Amino acid sequence: MDASKVIMERLNNRNYEAWKFRIEMLLIREGLWKHISEEMPNPMTSEWKQGDDRTRATIALFVEDSQYSIIRNCQTSKETWEALKKHHQKVSLTSRVTLLKRICQLQFQDGDDMEQHLQEMEGLFSRLSNADQKLDSQLMVAMVLRSLPEAYDTLTTALESRSDDELTMDLVKSKLLDESMKRRKNLPRGESILRVESMKKTIICHSCGRPGHIKRDCRQLPGKKIEEPRRKFKPKAKAAAVEEEKSFCFAVRNERHTNAVWVVDSGASTHMCADRSFFKHYEQQPGLTVALADGSEVNVAGRGSGTICYAVDDEEKEVTLNEVLHVPNLDTNLVSVGKLTEKGAEVTFTGEECKISKNGRVAAVAVRKSGLYHLETKKHNPIVAAVMQHTENCIHHWHRVLGHRDEEAIQKMVRDDLATGVKIRKCNVNHDCECCMEGKMTRLPFPKQTGAQSTRMLELIHTDVCGPINTVTPGGARYFMTIIDDFTRFCVVYFLEKKSEVPDKIEEFIQMAETRFGKRPAVIRADNGGEYRSRRLGSFYRQKGITAQFTAAYSPQQNGIAERKNRSLVEMARCMLIDASMDYKYWAEAVNTANYVQNMLPTRATEKTPYEAWYTRKPDLKHMHIFGCSAFVHVPDQKRTKLEPKGMKLTFVGYSDSQKAYRLVDLATNKIYHSRDVRFLNESKPLMKNSRPTELVEYDWNLEIHRDVADEPNVEVYDEEEMPLSSEGEDDFLDCSQGTQTEDSRSETDEDPDTPVTVRRSERCTKGLPPVRYREAIGMVKSNVPEPRTIKEAMGSTEQDLWKAAIKEELQAHEENGTWKVVPLPAGRKTIGCKWIFKRKEDENVVRYKARLVAQGFTQKYGTDYDEVFAPVVKQVTFKALLSVAHQRKMLIKHIDVKTAYLNGELQEMVFMRPPPGCDFGDSKLVCHLQKGIYGLKQAAHIWNKKLNAVLQRLGFKPSENDSCLYSKRNSDGTMSYIAVYVDDLVVACNSEEEYEAIVRNLNNHFKVTSLGDIRHFLGIRVTPRIKNYHSLHGKYY
């Protein structure tokens, strides 16, 4: 036998059943099957040995490379056969249960192919039989009849009335196929055929293993022609779904409509249009396909948006459809009901029409024709549309990528070959950017600087401070300072909380210049601001031999380069924030990115880009993307469990200073992430609610991102090469940036009374520290003996009785607190996970075993499971001031801890959590409907702070206007009492022990509190009483 002449698919991990049948037939044809089915003779004859070798070789020739490891050590053909059978026909209880569940879940729908349905059922019966779970004929018949819809009830009843001997599988198949054929013949042409999601999900090809078609129609079969015509009389699908989404609902017609007809379809996963002239904004979209009703797929050419015109009550209306797929081979344009409802519209189908309403008003009416709902529109004007179209790499796309820089500078960069990775396609659009009009409207510019330009790098430095800016960033910045080299025009940006930080940043910049270039600036030019004329800077300049130049009073034009730089950065940042529809609190991220972009674009003063002049190499722009676009970040294995999502949707806000990575933000929590593994949705803007992704652009990380190392606290790094695995050890101190510096990389300075509200987020490098909402759950003293990481480890340890008691105590606390109610999961809702955190608390010579149940809040969805997450905490400067006041007034200073504080917050959102690991509610459909906060929830800190604030005000304490976490109360005798709040730690300053006991007693009426006595530690400060009413403060960050 010549194996090369036998056309048969090789064995892989998906096609064992089909392969087994074929190889068995092949061996029978060749007279070799006896070597599998019969026992080996003893002694073995040479003839048998020769035949056995041929059989083993035949099997080996028809398996893929991935299967060789299974059979490599087998000595006979029967060993080879049994090894493959054992590997592919798993006979565990789990596999049998899985197959039975699939059989029970399989449902036939009107319009499905009955032959395919029966083949699928028989295939599952065969696999179950091979898994040592053979079903008798009567049970198989019952399961087939159970899978039929109500429309087949008459036939089902007739079949069930037959005797057991007559009711065979062959009879049932024959009757069902006949009935299905009659129904198809009676179905009018053009009638809608609905194919629901479950059908498409359950049909699996036994050849390629992909869902949506059977083996007979598989295009990957050997010899199958891709261009093979569809079977006769098979109509094309008019509603469809993008392949990745795997949701199917198809309306079918046979004739092709004009491009003015749009069909409203409840099954289409997104809007689709066959007419290229419809699109006003368009970009190519390779790689996507759309599934049609006949099981075939057509390619998506692009994606974009356009406007359709229609009439409602004789009134002409226009509506813009976004995220529309361009599918040239689709016969009818489709309006997706799902997309409409996502945007807040209400779609109502009646007998003859479909009404689309929003805010109670009818926006459009589609009329039923031949079973489909048609929205008649005016025909697109291809001439106008052609003028309006532009592609991804046109000048307007790069205008947005490069921070809304003027097109002349972009054209010059390409024309003079000043950067790589930029290709601009021809575009006929005369595009006026509204974001630039809104963000850059100015009066006449400053006059150009007079005098000769410097002749070498660092000969002259310009600097200026911009601010205060009304909106404080999440990191507390209110100013930014620019430092510009006159010769190269390269600019470095620093973000400041207050102007007193200016000397630190100038010294930092000069140290960087000396380290990198071996020289320091000769002249530094600044305005007359007090931050530049301090004694400290003057002494530093004299020590370094630097000349300081200051502008004349009220003459900022003399420092025109720095003034214009500040203005251009603010204008570019404003445009990017407007274009991205982002909150102005992210102005520092936008300014940082704007400066990064400007350093890579040419200026009128130099022949090269500032980047090339500074680093002596051309910039490469391939890695750049539109500021504020949505992106998916890969979550490393160390940061998730097996079943948790591998990607997280964030918003792109720039390029990392500290690593070769992108910089992204979670808009819900303001948390910054650095990641190399990012997929961008280039044309989408950041969304605060869930949205389907648009274009995915994967970045090649072999390209270089032009960044140098900088101090980057308060960020989480997702880097698969160097993942921080624990929170132990010292903070990282990295070199200063020699490019722009992000706003959260400011150096730490002494507090002053102007410090803005402190958000409960670390200001130091966390090196992988967990979120603060887990603080009490895992902030316990470490033991030399490792704590269990899972409940399985806890129950398998020698301390299992102690851990069981800790778990029981935690669950009892939740029961007493009423944290959740056990309910069935409502339809359409999803659950969040939870896990146990096990810790030993060591207090002097006593070891306490604690088990904390923590929700996996990272799976929560904004707008569904939570809204607000902000929770203020007392500032350190406020605490110091309180100690000073208490000392002057000879007050007592006590410390109170609220036990399980987060469990007291009352949830407003409907949040459902899976049962705690190790707990069995007796029904797999039952879940925990959370009534109160729990550690790990994104809003846990917010609702706890809200509850505590309400209780304190009820007790007569009022929050301070300057720090909302400092509460004061005037007592009946005229004295004052104070409470400072940091999450669940309360510092009480009062005048007597009786007054303190009354405060503790009142708080105990609402929460479980523990009096810790005199203050010892708070906010990383150790407080030591020296003499009566006097305290010594020692900085001790722990």
PDB file of C-alpha atoms in Angstrom, residues 835-993:
ATOM      1  CA  LYS A 835     -11.329  33.216  47.674  1.00  0.00           C
ATOM      2  CA  TRP A 836      -9.958  32.576  51.138  1.00  0.00           C
ATOM      3  CA  ILE A 837      -6.937  34.403  52.542  1.00  0.00           C
ATOM      4  CA  PHE A 838      -5.272  32.503  55.380  1.00  0.00           C
ATOM      5  CA  LYS A 839      -2.961  34.323  57.795  1.00  0.00           C
ATOM      6  CA  ARG A 840      -1.429  33.808  61.203  1.00  0.00           C
ATOM      7  CA  LYS A 841      -1.532  36.902  63.382  1.00  0.00           C
ATOM      8  CA  GLU A 842       1.366  36.913  65.807  1.00  0.00           C
ATOM      9  CA  ASP A 843       0.888  39.144  68.830  1.00  0.00           C
ATOM     10  CA  GLU A 844       3.768  38.785  71.277  1.00  0.00           C
ATOM     11  CA  ASN A 845       3.640  35.066  72.210  1.00  0.00           C
ATOM     12  CA  VAL A 846       0.107  34.385  70.922  1.00  0.00           C
ATOM     13  CA  VAL A 847      -0.600  33.109  67.416  1.00  0.00           C
ATOM     14  CA  ARG A 848      -4.134  33.625  66.082  1.00  0.00           C
ATOM     15  CA  TYR A 849      -5.339  31.880  62.948  1.00  0.00           C
ATOM     16  CA  LYS A 850      -7.425  34.112  60.694  1.00  0.00           C
ATOM     17  CA  ALA A 851      -9.370  33.248  57.544  1.00  0.00           C
ATOM     18  CA  ARG A 852     -10.666  36.172  55.508  1.00  0.00           C
ATOM     19  CA  LEU A 853     -13.155  35.760  52.659  1.00  0.00           C
ATOM     20  CA  VAL A 854     -12.207  38.151  49.870  1.00  0.00           C
ATOM     21  CA  ALA A 855     -14.261  38.966  46.768  1.00  0.00           C
ATOM     22  CA  GLN A 856     -12.435  38.963  43.437  1.00  0.00           C
ATOM     23  CA  GLY A 857     -13.368  42.534  42.610  1.00  0.00           C
ATOM     24  CA  PHE A 858     -11.275  42.665  39.451  1.00  0.00           C
ATOM     25  CA  THR A 859     -14.077  40.750  37.676  1.00  0.00           C
ATOM     26  CA  GLN A 860     -16.636  43.466  38.468  1.00  0.00           C
ATOM     27  CA  LYS A 861     -18.061  45.486  35.582  1.00  0.00           C
ATOM     28  CA  TYR A 862     -18.318  49.251  35.868  1.00  0.00           C
ATOM     29  CA  GLY A 863     -21.904  50.500  35.660  1.00  0.00           C
ATOM     30  CA  THR A 864     -23.299  47.064  36.489  1.00  0.00           C
ATOM     31  CA  ASP A 865     -21.552  45.892  39.657  1.00  0.00           C
ATOM     32  CA  TYR A 866     -20.214  49.235  40.875  1.00  0.00           C
ATOM     33  CA  ASP A 867     -20.150  52.976  40.155  1.00  0.00           C
ATOM     34  CA  GLU A 868     -18.159  55.033  42.676  1.00  0.00           C
ATOM     35  CA  VAL A 869     -14.963  53.755  44.322  1.00  0.00           C
ATOM     36  CA  PHE A 870     -13.444  56.903  45.839  1.00  0.00           C
ATOM     37  CA  ALA A 871     -12.875  56.964  49.589  1.00  0.00           C
ATOM     38  CA  PRO A 872     -10.855  59.740  51.286  1.00  0.00           C
ATOM     39  CA  VAL A 873      -8.493  59.171  54.202  1.00  0.00           C
ATOM     40  CA  VAL A 874      -6.989  61.611  56.656  1.00  0.00           C
ATOM     41  CA  LYS A 875      -3.850  63.386  55.499  1.00  0.00           C
ATOM     42  CA  GLN A 876      -0.631  62.988  57.424  1.00  0.00           C
ATOM     43  CA  VAL A 877      -0.323  66.748  57.874  1.00  0.00           C
ATOM     44  CA  THR A 878      -3.800  66.767  59.469  1.00  0.00           C
ATOM     45  CA  PHE A 879      -2.768  64.041  61.893  1.00  0.00           C
ATOM     46  CA  LYS A 880       0.345  65.976  62.877  1.00  0.00           C
ATOM     47  CA  ALA A 881      -1.719  69.100  63.432  1.00  0.00           C
ATOM     48  CA  LEU A 882      -4.185  67.153  65.578  1.00  0.00           C
ATOM     49  CA  LEU A 883      -1.342  65.873  67.775  1.00  0.00           C
ATOM     50  CA  SER A 884      -0.077  69.412  68.178  1.00  0.00           C
ATOM     51  CA  VAL A 885      -3.496  70.782  69.142  1.00  0.00           C
ATOM     52  CA  ALA A 886      -4.104  67.876  71.544  1.00  0.00           C
ATOM     53  CA  HIS A 887      -0.749  68.507  73.209  1.00  0.00           C
ATOM     54  CA  GLN A 888      -1.457  72.228  73.655  1.00  0.00           C
ATOM     55  CA  ARG A 889      -4.910  71.488  75.137  1.00  0.00           C
ATOM     56  CA  LYS A 890      -3.647  68.554  77.244  1.00  0.00           C
ATOM     57  CA  MET A 891      -6.074  66.123  75.604  1.00  0.00           C
ATOM     58  CA  LEU A 892      -6.032  62.335  75.647  1.00  0.00           C
ATOM     59  CA  ILE A 893      -5.123  60.694  72.302  1.00  0.00           C
ATOM     60  CA  LYS A 894      -6.590  57.222  71.844  1.00  0.00           C
ATOM     61  CA  HIS A 895      -6.647  54.668  69.058  1.00  0.00           C
ATOM     62  CA  ILE A 896      -9.761  52.706  67.983  1.00  0.00           C
ATOM     63  CA  ASP A 897      -9.945  49.860  65.450  1.00  0.00           C
ATOM     64  CA  VAL A 898     -13.204  48.921  63.716  1.00  0.00           C
ATOM     65  CA  LYS A 899     -13.471  45.141  63.307  1.00  0.00           C
ATOM     66  CA  THR A 900     -14.415  43.890  59.832  1.00  0.00           C
ATOM     67  CA  ALA A 901     -15.101  47.470  58.822  1.00  0.00           C
ATOM     68  CA  TYR A 902     -15.913  46.838  55.177  1.00  0.00           C
ATOM     69  CA  LEU A 903     -18.692  44.435  56.146  1.00  0.00           C
ATOM     70  CA  ASN A 904     -20.664  47.389  57.523  1.00  0.00           C
ATOM     71  CA  GLY A 905     -21.004  49.229  54.216  1.00  0.00           C
ATOM     72  CA  GLU A 906     -24.434  48.895  52.611  1.00  0.00           C
ATOM     73  CA  LEU A 907     -24.453  47.970  48.914  1.00  0.00           C
ATOM     74  CA  GLN A 908     -26.729  49.820  46.514  1.00  0.00           C
ATOM     75  CA  GLU A 909     -25.802  47.765  43.442  1.00  0.00           C
ATOM     76  CA  MET A 910     -27.034  44.243  42.659  1.00  0.00           C
ATOM     77  CA  VAL A 911     -23.864  42.163  43.080  1.00  0.00           C
ATOM     78  CA  PHE A 912     -23.941  38.349  42.973  1.00  0.00           C
ATOM     79  CA  MET A 913     -21.002  36.299  44.265  1.00  0.00           C
ATOM     80  CA  ARG A 914     -20.253  32.617  43.882  1.00  0.00           C
ATOM     81  CA  PRO A 915     -20.456  30.533  47.089  1.00  0.00           C
ATOM     82  CA  PRO A 916     -17.300  30.635  49.241  1.00  0.00           C
ATOM     83  CA  PRO A 917     -14.902  27.792  48.399  1.00  0.00           C
ATOM     84  CA  GLY A 918     -15.736  24.804  50.559  1.00  0.00           C
ATOM     85  CA  CYS A 919     -19.393  25.836  51.059  1.00  0.00           C
ATOM     86  CA  ASP A 920     -22.198  23.822  49.489  1.00  0.00           C
ATOM     87  CA  PHE A 921     -25.642  25.426  49.256  1.00  0.00           C
ATOM     88  CA  GLY A 922     -27.168  22.166  48.015  1.00  0.00           C
ATOM     89  CA  ASP A 923     -28.063  23.583  44.592  1.00  0.00           C
ATOM     90  CA  SER A 924     -25.563  24.682  41.954  1.00  0.00           C
ATOM     91  CA  LYS A 925     -27.924  27.494  40.882  1.00  0.00           C
ATOM     92  CA  LEU A 926     -27.785  29.232  44.273  1.00  0.00           C
ATOM     93  CA  VAL A 927     -25.419  32.194  44.721  1.00  0.00           C
ATOM     94  CA  CYS A 928     -24.732  34.924  47.275  1.00  0.00           C
ATOM     95  CA  HIS A 929     -26.671  38.142  46.714  1.00  0.00           C
ATOM     96  CA  LEU A 930     -24.428  40.628  48.534  1.00  0.00           C
ATOM     97  CA  GLN A 931     -26.276  43.006  50.854  1.00  0.00           C
ATOM     98  CA  LYS A 932     -23.230  44.638  52.426  1.00  0.00           C
ATOM     99  CA  GLY A 933     -19.623  45.302  51.549  1.00  0.00           C
ATOM    100  CA  ILE A 934     -16.955  42.626  51.584  1.00  0.00           C
ATOM    101  CA  TYR A 935     -13.209  42.870  51.270  1.00  0.00           C
ATOM    102  CA  GLY A 936     -12.080  42.908  47.657  1.00  0.00           C
ATOM    103  CA  LEU A 937     -15.129  44.697  46.192  1.00  0.00           C
ATOM    104  CA  LYS A 938     -14.149  47.767  44.226  1.00  0.00           C
ATOM    105  CA  GLN A 939     -16.683  49.939  46.068  1.00  0.00           C
ATOM    106  CA  ALA A 940     -16.022  48.428  49.519  1.00  0.00           C
ATOM    107  CA  ALA A 941     -13.972  51.387  50.777  1.00  0.00           C
ATOM    108  CA  HIS A 942     -16.455  53.901  49.350  1.00  0.00           C
ATOM    109  CA  ILE A 943     -19.568  52.426  50.986  1.00  0.00           C
ATOM    110  CA  TRP A 944     -17.747  51.892  54.319  1.00  0.00           C
ATOM    111  CA  ASN A 945     -16.623  55.526  54.357  1.00  0.00           C
ATOM    112  CA  LYS A 946     -20.163  56.592  53.496  1.00  0.00           C
ATOM    113  CA  LYS A 947     -21.568  54.523  56.392  1.00  0.00           C
ATOM    114  CA  LEU A 948     -18.967  55.746  58.891  1.00  0.00           C
ATOM    115  CA  ASN A 949     -19.522  59.369  57.861  1.00  0.00           C
ATOM    116  CA  ALA A 950     -23.282  59.012  58.449  1.00  0.00           C
ATOM    117  CA  VAL A 951     -22.769  57.439  61.900  1.00  0.00           C
ATOM    118  CA  LEU A 952     -20.266  60.055  63.056  1.00  0.00           C
ATOM    119  CA  GLN A 953     -22.531  62.897  61.978  1.00  0.00           C
ATOM    120  CA  ARG A 954     -25.436  61.217  63.777  1.00  0.00           C
ATOM    121  CA  LEU A 955     -23.269  61.258  66.924  1.00  0.00           C
ATOM    122  CA  GLY A 956     -22.751  65.005  66.547  1.00  0.00           C
ATOM    123  CA  PHE A 957     -19.352  65.031  64.802  1.00  0.00           C
ATOM    124  CA  LYS A 958     -18.940  67.282  61.772  1.00  0.00           C
ATOM    125  CA  PRO A 959     -16.297  66.866  59.030  1.00  0.00           C
ATOM    126  CA  SER A 960     -13.725  69.600  58.528  1.00  0.00           C
ATOM    127  CA  GLU A 961     -13.941  71.729  55.393  1.00  0.00           C
ATOM    128  CA  ASN A 962     -10.189  71.333  54.831  1.00  0.00           C
ATOM    129  CA  ASP A 963      -9.980  67.574  55.470  1.00  0.00           C
ATOM    130  CA  SER A 964     -13.187  65.581  55.257  1.00  0.00           C
ATOM    131  CA  CYS A 965     -11.670  62.800  57.381  1.00  0.00           C
ATOM    132  CA  LEU A 966     -11.184  64.995  60.457  1.00  0.00           C
ATOM    133  CA  TYR A 967     -14.370  65.222  62.536  1.00  0.00           C
ATOM    134  CA  SER A 968     -14.998  67.608  65.428  1.00  0.00           C
ATOM    135  CA  LYS A 969     -17.714  67.964  68.076  1.00  0.00           C
ATOM    136  CA  ARG A 970     -18.390  70.720  70.606  1.00  0.00           C
ATOM    137  CA  ASN A 971     -19.414  69.230  73.929  1.00  0.00           C
ATOM    138  CA  SER A 972     -21.935  70.678  76.400  1.00  0.00           C
ATOM    139  CA  ASP A 973     -19.125  72.089  78.564  1.00  0.00           C
ATOM    140  CA  GLY A 974     -17.641  73.982  75.604  1.00  0.00           C
ATOM    141  CA  THR A 975     -14.692  71.610  75.070  1.00  0.00           C
ATOM    142  CA  MET A 976     -13.942  69.950  71.727  1.00  0.00           C
ATOM    143  CA  SER A 977     -13.543  66.301  70.724  1.00  0.00           C
ATOM    144  CA  TYR A 978     -11.853  65.200  67.505  1.00  0.00           C
ATOM    145  CA  ILE A 979     -11.801  61.970  65.452  1.00  0.00           C
ATOM    146  CA  ALA A 980      -9.353  61.375  62.565  1.00  0.00           C
ATOM    147  CA  VAL A 981     -10.292  58.543  60.185  1.00  0.00           C
ATOM    148  CA  TYR A 982      -8.005  56.360  58.101  1.00  0.00           C
ATOM    149  CA  VAL A 983     -10.158  53.544  56.678  1.00  0.00           C
ATOM    150  CA  ASP A 984     -10.934  51.503  59.842  1.00  0.00           C
ATOM    151  CA  ASP A 985      -8.413  53.204  62.159  1.00  0.00           C
ATOM    152  CA  LEU A 986      -9.818  56.040  64.275  1.00  0.00           C
ATOM    153  CA  VAL A 987      -7.698  58.435  66.338  1.00  0.00           C
ATOM    154  CA  VAL A 988      -9.730  60.119  69.096  1.00  0.00           C
ATOM    155  CA  ALA A 989      -8.597  63.294  70.860  1.00  0.00           C
ATOM    156  CA  CYS A 990     -10.797  64.078  73.876  1.00  0.00           C
ATOM    157  CA  ASN A 991     -10.595  65.580  77.353  1.00  0.00           C
ATOM    158  CA  SER A 992     -11.316  62.700  79.733  1.00  0.00           C
ATOM    159  CA  GLU A 993     -11.515  58.942  80.036  1.00  0.00           C
TER     160      GLU A 993
END
